[in-house]
């Protein structure tokens, strides 16, 4: 991870010859030095995906002019594309309930400089983790939820997120199902951690389900949140081995390590603009 | 793995104090030297499980007398128990269709002395793998299947298995669903390899299902066959990481390594009498 | 993990018939209910190892009388043995330098009730992590080290540990080599985390060494500290895959996740009295 | 893996702006359709690495003319480069001794069409595995080795390999140290499988060394053979977990699965022209 500023283009479009040449030509024409380039072709869909990152230093286009300069190329090849700068850190809101492990994991990574993001706010439906957030100097907002208040509270949450200019929401073991309104406000920008290897054990109490089924591995999955519960595009998954010796309580305890590493890794890729979503899947340029 | 003969007791019963003491007392009373002892308690079910293996050499009971001598103890504690001798190798029939990887894997392990079993026969619904089996000197029997002939052919299969005194059936990528008759003949003695991490992707074409869902790991599961398709007690599972780069063909190719190692490992535990089944789960004293 | 009090015996001795029977007989004679029993035999060394845990409730011996009552049995079989009670939590001192990840990991697990220990004190050779420890309400003591002061400072550390009745020391990325005096005070009670899969890359800067060698996996190892640097008995190890894309800085960043999980898992086994040391190796009754 | 013919360029050179653009320009100018493109920059060394694969079909340059047409570009940027066609399968000689597992694994993959190579010959210093090779219809040549005959026999081996137009040698548990002459004949074209996670446990009997050290993981490493024993560039590594229960014989048995999968995976990357060697390391465009 270079400390100096970089520009990143994330591109997808119908595949055809000359795409890499055209994009690198744009960068080369303005004396950009490519630091990382990855492309992927999905032959069944005839789709082209690309991520290219170059140094802003010495680039002959001003940062504010790059998008306009690239637009004609994007149009010519019917590209969907986004432009990102490493110096413009994502602003991440952490949503939690009562479990502290993912929250502490992310806050301590952030404090150690491992996660290049801003964390302007921690949101919860309980007061429980207020001390944890405040210990790390992050404002904590509690929105108690009941069926009667949920719609109003979620509207207030959205307002809070907008006020803090949040662009990424991380559900760090937040035990509420988001309404479609909130999801629609942050398309492919809400990361969840589900404590199973999806698509196995969707819904509530996956460790109990795993114990009942007698599986020999447990897992965790981080995915973007969509309207279909636990069915959004998967970013990252991992598993660990368990045995007949492990009770449900053991699975819960052991699984926390998976949840922490899977969520933080997915977030790492997200904030470094490594993830492209299409057809309910992800391309992760890791 | 000692080369000399050992006796193994596999026991399950309601838990109560004194069980280990009682069983080890039986062995000690006849001057048996315990080589391996594992026990497991399932508190929610109040069940006790135990595997104990001891050297037959110097044991003061003749092998043929051990079962009768142990029976009163088993009755006293309401045990389900089985007695096994390492010198009495399991007789394993391999069932295959057209894919060769699991067959070659098991035959080459067997030839190298890695798998302490007899393999009297390979059974298939196609002629395709006859040369593979015969290369290793194993008789090959083909039972072509059609909806009309299935019942008759399975009856013939059962006869063949009985004729060869088979006690364990391994479905090494056998692409037929067994009838309940055949399953009933070999309770908890038929091992299958399913090419997904169950319970995800049951049924046909799990790699296609995995590709469609966009998972980041694929898996394989070995389980005992029961009447409910892909729902039998799981013996062993493993996974590997895949990416957006991997096509369905890649998943199929990569997954074969999982299928081979998961099936052979499950069989290893089965033939060494390490597996106990209860409540559609396994205790694997690995 | 049961919440009620349990007693655990850790035993090793020359192997002979009747050992399990004798030990379980002692427990059964006082109406103990065995919750967990594991034994291991090392045939090349003819050694017997055993861990047995039983419920203190209803045991007819008072806790204070168990050791004396068991002693004759221990003597008869020439056992080395130790007796532990789950209600008597280990008192763990955390030693750190400037890296916070292992410290936060252990403190947050402790706060969440995942680690059944007391943490009376955090010790460091730098002031750097004082706020981290104090945030969690743990006293922090700084012992700056120089070649001239090291002997005096270590003596003061030992006094502090004794004052806090510490029985376990965890070097959570403590970047000082302990003197033999301190090691001798806590035999097989000092856990270190080394950031490589030992025995590869002993000593300083293992990630740099790994990068230079071009390995495709990196690892972490938790071991008991002995006088020979990085050569103590290994408790736990884990690895992760890396590629040519990963710089030294990436290895350092990625490896932190391994260091955290490997150290916390090793500590978990240590504090639950699951680890026996012999011949510079460990038996981990996991 | 497409069945139609592809061309692949493997390139390394000093990094500078415009390299990707120049190479893709060459391909685009002749109407090539890029199927896969990966590049890697090593900033500390200021080196650029690239692999690009395109469809030969519709390319306006004849296959025989591509190298000459690309040469000026290579010269301009001081590139080291090689050109490969998927239709020109590598010719692989397998070297074995007495252990059959890697041999059977590779032969059965080859027969199943998993490995796109020719295997013209199996070479050994023992007669032991002749039946295994011949079962799969591969000629077997035995070169018994003694200190007195080694030089002559290796010369004969080289002649045999040349006669069979071999370009890749796989040491599939070949228990002889190759002379520098043979190594020099096949630079970065001899793959070895070493049964440890290098650099730990170089040399003889790594499983015995692992057992002695009491490690909790064992591994296998595939690397290119160089004059320095077990120190060549690493292509692939993997590990598995072991415990105090595992004897040396268990490690040997368990490790075979690692050896098979690590070696076959390394060979897969090698034959698909995915591996670049520099500074005793590999770039694996996997």
Tab-separated table of C-alpha atoms in Angstrom, chain A residues 1 36 38 100-101 104-105 108-109 111-112 114 132 135-137 240 245 247 249-250 253-254 256-257 260-261 264-265 268 272 286, chain C residues 1 36 38 100-101 104-105 108-109 111-112 114 132 135-137 240 245 247 249-250 253-254 256-257 260-261 264-265 268 272 286:
chain	number	residue	atom	x	y	z
A	1	UNK	CA	0.000	0.000	0.000
A	36	UNK	CA	-1.643	-2.373	-10.600
A	38	UNK	CA	-6.105	-6.672	-13.351
A	100	UNK	CA	-18.382	-6.812	20.701
A	101	UNK	CA	-15.858	-8.939	18.821
A	104	UNK	CA	-13.314	-4.203	18.710
A	105	UNK	CA	-11.582	-5.920	15.841
A	108	UNK	CA	-8.367	-1.680	16.872
A	109	UNK	CA	-7.345	-2.220	13.242
A	111	UNK	CA	-6.486	2.743	15.408
A	112	UNK	CA	-3.370	0.816	14.358
A	114	UNK	CA	-4.418	-1.017	9.244
A	132	UNK	CA	-16.552	0.153	23.565
A	135	UNK	CA	-13.173	4.161	24.391
A	136	UNK	CA	-11.860	4.523	20.874
A	137	UNK	CA	-13.248	8.041	20.614
A	240	UNK	CA	-12.686	-23.834	10.215
A	245	UNK	CA	-16.676	-32.422	20.783
A	247	UNK	CA	-21.034	-27.757	21.631
A	249	UNK	CA	-21.376	-22.652	22.696
A	250	UNK	CA	-18.026	-23.783	21.293
A	253	UNK	CA	-16.966	-18.952	20.447
A	254	UNK	CA	-14.794	-20.418	17.685
A	256	UNK	CA	-16.080	-15.333	16.233
A	257	UNK	CA	-12.532	-15.586	14.909
A	260	UNK	CA	-13.682	-11.026	12.523
A	261	UNK	CA	-11.196	-12.013	9.858
A	264	UNK	CA	-12.284	-7.188	8.038
A	265	UNK	CA	-10.842	-8.766	4.890
A	268	UNK	CA	-10.283	-4.156	3.213
A	272	UNK	CA	-9.406	-0.348	-1.588
A	286	UNK	CA	-7.397	-9.231	-4.635
C	1	UNK	CA	-17.227	-24.918	28.949
C	36	UNK	CA	-13.732	-35.299	29.764
C	38	UNK	CA	-8.184	-38.097	27.058
C	100	UNK	CA	-1.197	-3.386	19.622
C	101	UNK	CA	-2.966	-6.153	17.729
C	104	UNK	CA	-6.325	-5.607	21.899
C	105	UNK	CA	-7.265	-9.083	20.778
C	108	UNK	CA	-11.340	-7.693	24.085
C	109	UNK	CA	-11.701	-11.461	24.382
C	111	UNK	CA	-13.787	-8.382	28.409
C	112	UNK	CA	-16.297	-10.424	26.407
C	114	UNK	CA	-14.185	-15.543	26.179
C	132	UNK	CA	-4.690	0.672	25.212
C	135	UNK	CA	-8.855	1.783	28.331
C	136	UNK	CA	-9.687	-1.740	29.432
C	137	UNK	CA	-8.978	-0.906	33.042
C	240	UNK	CA	-2.008	-18.507	5.392
C	245	UNK	CA	1.980	-9.737	-5.052
C	247	UNK	CA	5.209	-7.010	-0.195
C	249	UNK	CA	4.421	-4.700	4.440
C	250	UNK	CA	1.573	-6.948	3.241
C	253	UNK	CA	-0.248	-6.794	7.909
C	254	UNK	CA	-1.670	-10.176	6.944
C	256	UNK	CA	-1.186	-10.109	12.353
C	257	UNK	CA	-4.384	-12.091	11.959
C	260	UNK	CA	-3.780	-13.058	17.109
C	261	UNK	CA	-5.623	-16.304	16.519
C	264	UNK	CA	-5.215	-16.682	21.756
C	265	UNK	CA	-5.870	-20.329	20.893
C	268	UNK	CA	-7.026	-20.947	25.633
C	272	UNK	CA	-7.892	-24.767	30.424
C	286	UNK	CA	-7.704	-30.157	22.479
